[in-house]
Amino acid sequence: MKTFLQRHVQVIFLAIYVILLTVSVPLSVVYLVEKHSERHVVAWFVAGIFVLATIPISLYDIALHLSSYTQPDLQRYYVRIIWMVPIYSLDSWLALRFITVGNAGVFLDTARECYEAYVIYNFMMLLLTYLRKHASQDESDMDDVFHGHMFPFKYWPFRLCVKPWEPGKQFIHRCTIGTLQYTLIRITTTLIGLMCALAGRQHGYDKAVNGTNETLHIVPPNKYYSDGAISASNAYIYLAFVNNMSQMWAMYCLILFYYATKDRLKSVQPFGKFLCVKLVVFFSFWQSVALAVLGVAGAIPDSVYWTSYTEETVKSSIQDFIVCIEMFFAAIAHHFAFSASPFIDYAAASPSCWESIKSMWDVSDVKDDIVAKTRTVIPTRRSHASDPSESSRLLPSTSAGELQSVSVRDHSTVNSPSDSTHSKHV
C-alpha cells in the first residue's frame, strides 16, 4: 500500500520548487541591477540559474528513494551519494557569492571537501554491500575475486613498491583499505588547510578606483594558505601533493576492485556509478590543480580585468563557477546511475516518511565501520601469512534475504546476531 509520501511526492516536490523560484529569482534580479552588472555578479547570477536547475533533479531523486525505502542497506548509500550534487552546487554558488567576505570561501570549501571524502567511503561501502549480497549464497565464491596489478605497478621499477596480492578476501581487504585511506587523508589535509588559512589571514584595505570617487576593498593573499597558490612558502602545494598521491592510489584500488568484481556486479551496472563518482570527485580536484597551473603560466587575466580581486581569488571563483555548471550535468547522470526504480515496490512493506528521513541521516554505521577497520588493519597486516581469513571481517555472512527484508527500524536497533555482525563489520 502506498504511503502518503509515495502518493504525493511529485506534488510536494513541485510546490517546494515553485516557492523557491518565486523567492530566489526576483531577489537575484534585484541584486544584479543594483550592482550594475559587475563581472562577479553576472557570473554568480548565471551560476545560480544552473543551481536552480540542478537541485530539483537531485531532491526529486532523493524523495523517490525515501518514498520507496524498501532496501535501506543499499539505499542509504544511494541517498548519501546523490546528496553530493546539490551540496557541491550550492556550496560553490555561495562561495562565488561571498567571494570578498572574510574566510567564507575557506569554510565553504572545507565543508565540500569533507563531504567529498564521505562520498568515497559510501561508494566503496555500496560496492561491498552489493558484493556481499551476491556471495551470500556461496561464501566460497569470494575466494577467486582477484585482478592482477595494472600499469604502472606491473612493470619495473614500480612493481618493487607493491607486492602481489592474494586472491579472495585479502584482495578485497587491500582494495577497501586502499580506497578508504583517501577519506581519512582528505579530511586531515582539509582541516590542516583550514587552520593555515585562519592563521595566515590578513586585513584588507581600501583602494581608490582611477577616475572615480569610489573605493574598492582589497583583501591581500593569505600568508600561509591560498587555494591554487604554487609557492614554496604556501601550504597549498604540499597539501595538494599529499592529496594527489592519496587520490591516485585510491583510484587505482577502485579500478582493480571494479575489474575484479564487474561480472558479479553486472546486474547493478557498476560502471555508470563508478564513472559518476570518479568524474565528480576526482575530476573536480584535477580541475583546481589545472587552474593553479594556468595561474602560474599567466593565462588568467591580471588586475586590469579583475580590479577588486587577487589572482588566487579569481582562480577560486572560476573553479566555483565551473562546478555550478558541471553539477547540472552530474545531476542528470546521477538520476540514471542511482535511480530509485529498482527499489520501487508498492506491494512491499514501506516505512513511514519520518523513519526514512531518520535512516537517511543516521550515520552510526560509519562509526561502526571506522572502529571495525581500525581494529583489523594492523592485525591483518601482521597475520596475513598465518591467517588470511582476518580480512573476512570486511565481508560478514549476511544472507540476501535478510538484506532485502531489513527495515529502517531494524537498521537502527540491532535485533539479531546477523544484524549485529553487519553493523559492526561492513
Tab-separated table of C-alpha atoms in Angstrom:
chain	number	residue	atom	x	y	z
A	1	MET	CA	0.000	0.000	0.000
A	2	LYS	CA	1.314	3.426	-0.915
A	3	THR	CA	2.353	5.765	1.880
A	4	PHE	CA	1.429	9.441	1.989
A	5	LEU	CA	4.851	10.395	0.607
A	6	GLN	CA	4.572	7.904	-2.235
A	7	ARG	CA	1.171	9.289	-3.229
A	8	HIS	CA	2.120	12.960	-3.077
A	9	VAL	CA	5.872	13.112	-3.684
A	10	GLN	CA	5.538	14.803	-7.075
A	11	VAL	CA	3.053	17.412	-5.800
A	12	ILE	CA	5.202	18.208	-2.745
A	13	PHE	CA	8.304	18.447	-4.868
A	14	LEU	CA	6.662	20.757	-7.410
A	15	ALA	CA	5.261	23.039	-4.679
A	16	ILE	CA	8.658	23.457	-2.992
A	17	TYR	CA	10.333	24.140	-6.310
A	18	VAL	CA	7.787	26.818	-7.295
A	19	ILE	CA	8.218	28.540	-3.916
A	20	LEU	CA	12.000	28.578	-4.292
A	21	LEU	CA	11.786	30.018	-7.792
A	22	THR	CA	9.248	32.665	-6.731
A	23	VAL	CA	11.523	33.897	-3.953
A	24	SER	CA	15.029	33.462	-5.379
A	25	VAL	CA	14.684	34.711	-8.961
A	26	PRO	CA	13.281	38.205	-8.142
A	27	LEU	CA	15.899	38.679	-5.390
A	28	SER	CA	18.672	37.697	-7.789
A	29	VAL	CA	17.443	40.091	-10.482
A	30	VAL	CA	17.217	42.980	-7.998
A	31	TYR	CA	20.735	42.305	-6.766
A	32	LEU	CA	22.030	42.119	-10.354
A	33	VAL	CA	20.516	45.512	-11.197
A	34	GLU	CA	21.778	47.184	-8.012
A	35	LYS	CA	25.354	46.109	-8.674
A	36	HIS	CA	25.262	47.426	-12.263
A	37	SER	CA	26.200	44.037	-13.669
A	38	GLU	CA	29.705	43.686	-12.224
A	39	ARG	CA	31.555	40.675	-13.590
A	40	HIS	CA	31.425	38.541	-10.488
A	41	VAL	CA	27.724	39.345	-10.012
A	42	VAL	CA	26.930	38.303	-13.580
A	43	ALA	CA	28.876	35.075	-13.036
A	44	TRP	CA	27.020	34.487	-9.770
A	45	PHE	CA	23.662	35.039	-11.484
A	46	VAL	CA	24.453	32.688	-14.388
A	47	ALA	CA	25.714	30.049	-11.954
A	48	GLY	CA	22.523	30.478	-9.937
A	49	ILE	CA	20.442	29.525	-12.965
A	50	PHE	CA	22.284	26.214	-13.176
A	51	VAL	CA	21.926	25.698	-9.418
A	52	LEU	CA	18.172	26.218	-9.665
A	53	ALA	CA	18.069	23.597	-12.406
A	54	THR	CA	20.359	21.167	-10.556
A	55	ILE	CA	18.954	20.983	-7.044
A	56	PRO	CA	15.380	19.973	-8.032
A	57	ILE	CA	16.672	16.979	-10.005
A	58	SER	CA	18.672	15.668	-7.049
A	59	LEU	CA	15.971	16.381	-4.463
A	60	TYR	CA	13.436	14.587	-6.630
A	61	ASP	CA	15.656	11.502	-6.804
A	62	ILE	CA	16.160	11.602	-3.027
A	63	ALA	CA	12.414	11.927	-2.463
A	64	LEU	CA	11.776	8.904	-4.694
A	65	HIS	CA	14.234	6.821	-2.674
A	66	LEU	CA	12.716	7.904	0.634
A	67	SER	CA	9.182	7.218	-0.576
A	68	SER	CA	10.180	3.669	-1.600
A	69	TYR	CA	12.721	2.872	1.097
A	70	THR	CA	12.415	-0.894	0.678
A	71	GLN	CA	16.126	-1.797	0.933
A	72	PRO	CA	17.716	0.626	3.391
A	73	ASP	CA	21.027	-1.270	3.480
A	74	LEU	CA	21.573	-0.205	-0.135
A	75	GLN	CA	19.507	2.940	-0.470
A	76	ARG	CA	21.196	4.785	2.379
A	77	TYR	CA	24.381	4.808	0.264
A	78	TYR	CA	22.424	5.871	-2.813
A	79	VAL	CA	20.943	8.851	-0.983
A	80	ARG	CA	24.256	9.926	0.544
A	81	ILE	CA	25.953	9.854	-2.861
A	82	ILE	CA	23.101	11.748	-4.558
A	83	TRP	CA	23.361	14.460	-1.894
A	84	MET	CA	26.849	15.206	-3.214
A	85	VAL	CA	25.486	17.019	-6.275
A	86	PRO	CA	23.265	19.625	-4.520
A	87	ILE	CA	25.895	20.110	-1.798
A	88	TYR	CA	28.633	20.759	-4.374
A	89	SER	CA	26.351	23.000	-6.408
A	90	LEU	CA	25.014	25.127	-3.544
A	91	ASP	CA	28.393	25.314	-1.806
A	92	SER	CA	30.144	26.588	-4.945
A	93	TRP	CA	27.388	29.100	-5.623
A	94	LEU	CA	27.596	30.517	-2.089
A	95	ALA	CA	31.400	30.678	-2.316
A	96	LEU	CA	31.020	32.632	-5.567
A	97	ARG	CA	28.532	34.999	-3.924
A	98	PHE	CA	30.607	35.675	-0.799
A	99	ILE	CA	33.932	35.846	-2.590
A	100	THR	CA	35.021	39.007	-0.727
A	101	VAL	CA	33.557	38.172	2.690
A	102	GLY	CA	36.398	37.247	5.030
A	103	ASN	CA	37.037	33.492	5.166
A	104	ALA	CA	33.612	32.430	3.899
A	105	GLY	CA	35.108	30.652	0.896
A	106	VAL	CA	37.569	28.756	3.087
A	107	PHE	CA	34.839	27.382	5.342
A	108	LEU	CA	32.589	26.516	2.412
A	109	ASP	CA	35.384	24.683	0.594
A	110	THR	CA	36.211	22.793	3.797
A	111	ALA	CA	32.634	21.540	4.093
A	112	ARG	CA	32.549	20.491	0.436
A	113	GLU	CA	35.859	18.639	0.581
A	114	CYS	CA	34.900	16.775	3.748
A	115	TYR	CA	31.693	15.592	2.119
A	116	GLU	CA	33.720	14.564	-0.917
A	117	ALA	CA	35.710	12.200	1.313
A	118	TYR	CA	32.452	10.946	2.824
A	119	VAL	CA	31.149	10.100	-0.667
A	120	ILE	CA	34.200	7.951	-1.417
A	121	TYR	CA	33.531	5.998	1.769
A	122	ASN	CA	29.866	5.468	0.883
A	123	PHE	CA	30.607	4.419	-2.672
A	124	MET	CA	33.047	1.739	-1.522
A	125	MET	CA	30.576	0.515	1.101
A	126	LEU	CA	27.859	0.360	-1.571
A	127	LEU	CA	30.021	-1.885	-3.763
A	128	LEU	CA	30.900	-4.115	-0.793
A	129	THR	CA	27.232	-4.448	0.142
A	130	TYR	CA	26.339	-5.459	-3.404
A	131	LEU	CA	29.208	-7.926	-3.426
A	132	ARG	CA	28.124	-9.435	-0.122
A	133	LYS	CA	24.612	-9.926	-1.434
A	134	HIS	CA	25.974	-11.716	-4.485
A	135	ALA	CA	28.227	-14.022	-2.441
A	136	SER	CA	25.787	-14.662	0.413
A	137	GLN	CA	24.515	-17.887	-1.140
A	138	ASP	CA	28.013	-19.341	-1.513
A	139	GLU	CA	30.778	-17.818	0.608
A	140	SER	CA	33.444	-19.797	-1.261
A	141	ASP	CA	32.550	-17.794	-4.353
A	142	MET	CA	34.607	-14.948	-2.860
A	143	ASP	CA	37.866	-16.934	-2.957
A	144	ASP	CA	38.562	-16.185	-6.621
A	145	VAL	CA	37.913	-12.427	-6.501
A	146	PHE	CA	41.160	-11.099	-7.907
A	147	HIS	CA	42.758	-8.908	-10.536
A	148	GLY	CA	46.499	-8.599	-11.032
A	149	HIS	CA	48.301	-5.313	-10.695
A	150	MET	CA	47.935	-2.928	-13.593
A	151	PHE	CA	50.042	-0.173	-15.115
A	152	PRO	CA	52.330	1.133	-13.721
A	153	PHE	CA	52.696	-1.297	-10.809
A	154	LYS	CA	53.063	-4.365	-13.025
A	155	TYR	CA	56.262	-3.021	-14.552
A	156	TRP	CA	59.725	-2.412	-13.169
A	157	PRO	CA	60.632	-0.416	-11.097
A	158	PHE	CA	57.120	0.297	-9.775
A	159	ARG	CA	56.422	-3.378	-9.134
A	160	LEU	CA	59.147	-3.298	-6.485
A	161	CYS	CA	56.941	-0.930	-4.461
A	162	VAL	CA	53.857	-3.186	-4.336
A	163	LYS	CA	53.908	-6.879	-3.504
A	164	PRO	CA	51.477	-9.261	-5.239
A	165	TRP	CA	48.102	-9.530	-3.501
A	166	GLU	CA	46.465	-12.824	-2.600
A	167	PRO	CA	43.103	-13.615	-4.265
A	168	GLY	CA	39.843	-13.602	-2.314
A	169	LYS	CA	39.072	-11.702	0.839
A	170	GLN	CA	42.604	-10.417	1.263
A	171	PHE	CA	42.381	-8.790	-2.165
A	172	ILE	CA	39.045	-7.207	-1.214
A	173	HIS	CA	40.549	-6.018	2.062
A	174	ARG	CA	43.525	-4.377	0.324
A	175	CYS	CA	41.260	-2.609	-2.194
A	176	THR	CA	38.969	-1.418	0.577
A	177	ILE	CA	41.725	-0.001	2.764
A	178	GLY	CA	43.478	1.475	-0.284
A	179	THR	CA	40.313	3.330	-1.239
A	180	LEU	CA	39.239	4.442	2.210
A	181	GLN	CA	42.647	5.854	3.122
A	182	TYR	CA	41.759	8.772	0.836
A	183	THR	CA	38.757	9.527	3.041
A	184	LEU	CA	40.969	9.937	6.114
A	185	ILE	CA	43.782	11.789	4.347
A	186	ARG	CA	41.416	14.151	2.513
A	187	ILE	CA	39.680	15.185	5.733
A	188	THR	CA	43.029	15.606	7.514
A	189	THR	CA	44.593	17.789	4.795
A	190	THR	CA	41.395	19.831	4.521
A	191	LEU	CA	41.446	20.630	8.242
A	192	ILE	CA	45.171	21.472	8.083
A	193	GLY	CA	44.465	23.818	5.178
A	194	LEU	CA	41.663	25.453	7.157
A	195	MET	CA	43.940	26.061	10.150
A	196	CYS	CA	46.664	27.504	7.922
A	197	ALA	CA	44.151	29.787	6.209
A	198	LEU	CA	42.827	31.080	9.521
A	199	ALA	CA	46.336	31.625	10.893
A	200	GLY	CA	47.579	33.430	7.782
A	201	ARG	CA	44.682	35.762	7.038
A	202	GLN	CA	45.492	39.442	6.574
A	203	HIS	CA	43.387	42.556	6.983
A	204	GLY	CA	42.082	44.168	3.835
A	205	TYR	CA	42.480	47.775	2.727
A	206	ASP	CA	40.599	50.245	0.565
A	207	LYS	CA	41.867	51.192	-2.879
A	208	ALA	CA	40.689	54.172	-4.898
A	209	VAL	CA	39.377	53.498	-8.399
A	210	ASN	CA	41.063	55.677	-11.013
A	211	GLY	CA	38.880	58.478	-12.315
A	212	THR	CA	36.049	57.919	-9.807
A	213	ASN	CA	35.221	58.679	-6.201
A	214	GLU	CA	34.644	55.001	-5.460
A	215	THR	CA	36.915	52.758	-3.454
A	216	LEU	CA	37.399	49.017	-3.590
A	217	HIS	CA	38.158	46.805	-0.618
A	218	ILE	CA	41.206	44.666	-1.388
A	219	VAL	CA	41.933	41.505	0.585
A	220	PRO	CA	45.662	40.563	0.408
A	221	PRO	CA	46.649	36.938	-0.249
A	222	ASN	CA	46.778	34.626	2.753
A	223	LYS	CA	50.283	34.288	4.193
A	224	TYR	CA	50.149	30.525	4.774
A	225	TYR	CA	47.418	29.060	2.570
A	226	SER	CA	45.839	30.264	-0.659
A	227	ASP	CA	43.922	27.817	-2.804
A	228	GLY	CA	45.780	27.349	-6.090
A	229	ALA	CA	48.919	29.221	-4.989
A	230	ILE	CA	52.042	27.398	-6.181
A	231	SER	CA	54.752	28.655	-3.857
A	232	ALA	CA	57.273	27.007	-1.545
A	233	SER	CA	56.078	29.234	1.309
A	234	ASN	CA	52.419	28.270	0.829
A	235	ALA	CA	50.874	25.154	2.354
A	236	TYR	CA	48.653	24.531	-0.680
A	237	ILE	CA	51.363	22.924	-2.826
A	238	TYR	CA	52.280	20.422	-0.096
A	239	LEU	CA	48.697	19.519	0.774
A	240	ALA	CA	47.849	19.200	-2.925
A	241	PHE	CA	50.769	16.808	-3.394
A	242	VAL	CA	49.620	14.609	-0.490
A	243	ASN	CA	46.021	14.653	-1.773
A	244	ASN	CA	47.231	13.816	-5.256
A	245	MET	CA	49.231	10.773	-4.148
A	246	SER	CA	46.404	9.544	-1.924
A	247	GLN	CA	43.833	10.102	-4.650
A	248	MET	CA	45.831	8.271	-7.295
A	249	TRP	CA	46.218	5.235	-5.028
A	250	ALA	CA	42.524	5.272	-4.132
A	251	MET	CA	41.589	5.441	-7.815
A	252	TYR	CA	43.984	2.599	-8.617
A	253	CYS	CA	42.407	0.402	-5.905
A	254	LEU	CA	38.906	1.275	-7.096
A	255	ILE	CA	39.805	0.324	-10.664
A	256	LEU	CA	41.287	-3.002	-9.500
A	257	PHE	CA	38.169	-3.708	-7.449
A	258	TYR	CA	35.909	-2.827	-10.381
A	259	TYR	CA	37.669	-5.130	-12.838
A	260	ALA	CA	37.752	-7.965	-10.295
A	261	THR	CA	34.033	-7.758	-9.478
A	262	LYS	CA	32.342	-6.323	-12.582
A	263	ASP	CA	30.943	-9.714	-13.628
A	264	ARG	CA	29.478	-10.346	-10.169
A	265	LEU	CA	28.000	-6.846	-10.053
A	266	LYS	CA	26.820	-6.837	-13.676
A	267	SER	CA	23.148	-6.724	-12.693
A	268	VAL	CA	23.575	-3.404	-10.878
A	269	GLN	CA	25.508	-1.726	-13.721
A	270	PRO	CA	28.501	-0.589	-11.633
A	271	PHE	CA	30.287	1.185	-14.488
A	272	GLY	CA	27.835	4.092	-14.592
A	273	LYS	CA	28.010	4.545	-10.821
A	274	PHE	CA	31.788	4.296	-10.861
A	275	LEU	CA	32.029	6.882	-13.645
A	276	CYS	CA	29.701	9.360	-11.894
A	277	VAL	CA	31.648	9.307	-8.640
A	278	LYS	CA	35.007	9.373	-10.402
A	279	LEU	CA	34.161	12.371	-12.566
A	280	VAL	CA	32.603	14.476	-9.806
A	281	VAL	CA	35.129	13.796	-7.047
A	282	PHE	CA	38.408	13.252	-8.829
A	283	PHE	CA	37.871	15.488	-11.849
A	284	SER	CA	36.984	18.492	-9.677
A	285	PHE	CA	40.286	18.097	-7.830
A	286	TRP	CA	42.344	17.967	-11.029
A	287	GLN	CA	40.369	20.893	-12.362
A	288	SER	CA	41.509	23.049	-9.435
A	289	VAL	CA	45.110	21.932	-9.992
A	290	ALA	CA	44.842	22.836	-13.683
A	291	LEU	CA	43.599	26.325	-12.791
A	292	ALA	CA	46.529	26.735	-10.404
A	293	VAL	CA	48.954	25.835	-13.198
A	294	LEU	CA	47.224	28.252	-15.578
A	295	GLY	CA	47.615	30.987	-12.974
A	296	VAL	CA	51.344	30.359	-12.720
A	297	ALA	CA	51.598	30.367	-16.529
A	298	GLY	CA	49.899	33.773	-16.652
A	299	ALA	CA	46.841	32.536	-18.544
A	300	ILE	CA	44.400	34.094	-16.055
A	301	PRO	CA	43.782	37.856	-16.564
A	302	ASP	CA	45.553	40.169	-14.137
A	303	SER	CA	44.256	43.079	-12.088
A	304	VAL	CA	43.491	45.151	-15.186
A	305	TYR	CA	40.407	42.955	-15.657
A	306	TRP	CA	39.797	41.997	-12.012
A	307	THR	CA	40.390	45.240	-10.136
A	308	SER	CA	38.952	44.130	-6.786
A	309	TYR	CA	40.349	40.591	-6.542
A	310	THR	CA	43.652	38.850	-6.141
A	311	GLU	CA	44.793	36.195	-8.588
A	312	GLU	CA	44.051	33.437	-6.051
A	313	THR	CA	40.517	34.747	-5.587
A	314	VAL	CA	39.944	34.770	-9.336
A	315	LYS	CA	41.114	31.159	-9.676
A	316	SER	CA	38.811	30.034	-6.857
A	317	SER	CA	35.891	31.914	-8.404
A	318	ILE	CA	36.442	30.326	-11.809
A	319	GLN	CA	36.541	26.903	-10.144
A	320	ASP	CA	33.283	27.579	-8.275
A	321	PHE	CA	31.604	28.887	-11.427
A	322	ILE	CA	32.590	25.836	-13.461
A	323	VAL	CA	31.456	23.456	-10.700
A	324	CYS	CA	27.993	25.063	-10.649
A	325	ILE	CA	27.629	24.340	-14.359
A	326	GLU	CA	29.089	20.844	-14.172
A	327	MET	CA	26.759	19.792	-11.363
A	328	PHE	CA	23.735	20.247	-13.614
A	329	PHE	CA	25.024	17.535	-15.927
A	330	ALA	CA	26.155	15.460	-12.923
A	331	ALA	CA	22.597	15.590	-11.542
A	332	ILE	CA	21.252	14.181	-14.810
A	333	ALA	CA	23.877	11.425	-14.785
A	334	HIS	CA	23.115	10.553	-11.141
A	335	HIS	CA	19.412	10.392	-11.973
A	336	PHE	CA	20.078	7.391	-14.206
A	337	ALA	CA	23.058	5.836	-12.403
A	338	PHE	CA	21.484	5.942	-8.918
A	339	SER	CA	17.843	5.603	-9.893
A	340	ALA	CA	15.192	4.596	-7.371
A	341	SER	CA	13.344	2.479	-9.952
A	342	PRO	CA	14.837	-0.897	-8.866
A	343	PHE	CA	13.586	-0.306	-5.314
A	344	ILE	CA	10.022	0.793	-6.055
A	345	ASP	CA	7.704	-1.963	-4.867
A	346	TYR	CA	4.243	-0.820	-3.848
A	347	ALA	CA	3.361	-4.296	-2.581
A	348	ALA	CA	6.273	-4.388	-0.137
A	349	ALA	CA	6.075	-3.005	3.375
A	350	SER	CA	7.386	0.545	3.360
A	351	PRO	CA	8.473	2.568	6.403
A	352	SER	CA	6.886	5.872	7.238
A	353	CYS	CA	8.269	9.101	5.819
A	354	TRP	CA	9.739	10.078	9.184
A	355	GLU	CA	11.517	6.745	9.595
A	356	SER	CA	13.013	7.036	6.106
A	357	ILE	CA	14.339	10.514	6.850
A	358	LYS	CA	15.813	9.361	10.179
A	359	SER	CA	17.541	6.471	8.445
A	360	MET	CA	18.931	8.821	5.793
A	361	TRP	CA	20.657	10.945	8.453
A	362	ASP	CA	21.704	8.013	10.622
A	363	VAL	CA	25.490	7.725	10.390
A	364	SER	CA	26.000	5.200	13.185
A	365	ASP	CA	27.172	2.693	10.571
A	366	VAL	CA	30.093	5.000	9.763
A	367	LYS	CA	31.281	4.877	13.366
A	368	ASP	CA	30.966	1.076	13.434
A	369	ASP	CA	32.895	0.741	10.171
A	370	ILE	CA	35.696	3.002	11.391
A	371	VAL	CA	36.037	1.015	14.612
A	372	ALA	CA	35.982	-2.334	12.775
A	373	LYS	CA	38.553	-1.312	10.183
A	374	THR	CA	40.835	0.296	12.768
A	375	ARG	CA	40.873	-2.993	14.663
A	376	THR	CA	41.551	-5.093	11.571
A	377	VAL	CA	44.175	-3.088	9.642
A	378	ILE	CA	47.160	-3.721	11.969
A	379	PRO	CA	46.251	-7.287	12.985
A	380	THR	CA	45.594	-8.173	9.337
A	381	ARG	CA	48.972	-6.848	8.225
A	382	ARG	CA	50.673	-8.931	10.924
A	383	SER	CA	48.837	-12.150	10.267
A	384	HIS	CA	48.240	-12.394	6.505
A	385	ALA	CA	50.766	-15.198	6.160
A	386	SER	CA	49.388	-17.261	9.024
A	387	ASP	CA	45.694	-16.392	8.937
A	388	PRO	CA	44.421	-14.707	5.760
A	389	SER	CA	40.856	-15.079	6.989
A	390	GLU	CA	41.372	-11.980	9.164
A	391	SER	CA	40.203	-9.856	6.256
A	392	SER	CA	36.907	-11.712	6.200
A	393	ARG	CA	35.705	-9.280	8.834
A	394	LEU	CA	35.072	-6.883	5.986
A	395	LEU	CA	32.557	-9.293	4.464
A	396	PRO	CA	30.125	-10.594	7.100
A	397	SER	CA	27.950	-13.556	6.259
A	398	THR	CA	24.553	-11.980	5.899
A	399	SER	CA	22.057	-13.665	3.615
A	400	ALA	CA	20.477	-11.913	0.679
A	401	GLY	CA	17.019	-12.458	2.117
A	402	GLU	CA	17.978	-10.708	5.311
A	403	LEU	CA	19.373	-7.781	3.385
A	404	GLN	CA	16.239	-7.363	1.328
A	405	SER	CA	13.806	-7.684	4.197
A	406	VAL	CA	15.573	-5.448	6.714
A	407	SER	CA	13.507	-2.428	7.698
A	408	VAL	CA	14.564	1.027	8.754
A	409	ARG	CA	13.660	0.230	12.343
A	410	ASP	CA	15.741	-2.944	12.199
A	411	HIS	CA	18.649	-0.925	10.857
A	412	SER	CA	18.656	1.492	13.769
A	413	THR	CA	18.210	-1.116	16.501
A	414	VAL	CA	20.007	-4.450	16.368
A	415	ASN	CA	17.581	-7.323	16.766
A	416	SER	CA	19.538	-10.396	15.746
A	417	PRO	CA	23.064	-11.807	15.699
A	418	SER	CA	23.322	-11.405	11.924
A	419	ASP	CA	22.282	-7.757	12.191
A	420	SER	CA	24.922	-7.218	14.850
A	421	THR	CA	27.559	-8.749	12.628
A	422	HIS	CA	26.529	-6.483	9.762
A	423	SER	CA	26.558	-3.270	11.762
A	424	LYS	CA	29.997	-3.945	13.178
A	425	HIS	CA	31.939	-5.216	10.224
A	426	VAL	CA	30.604	-3.880	6.919
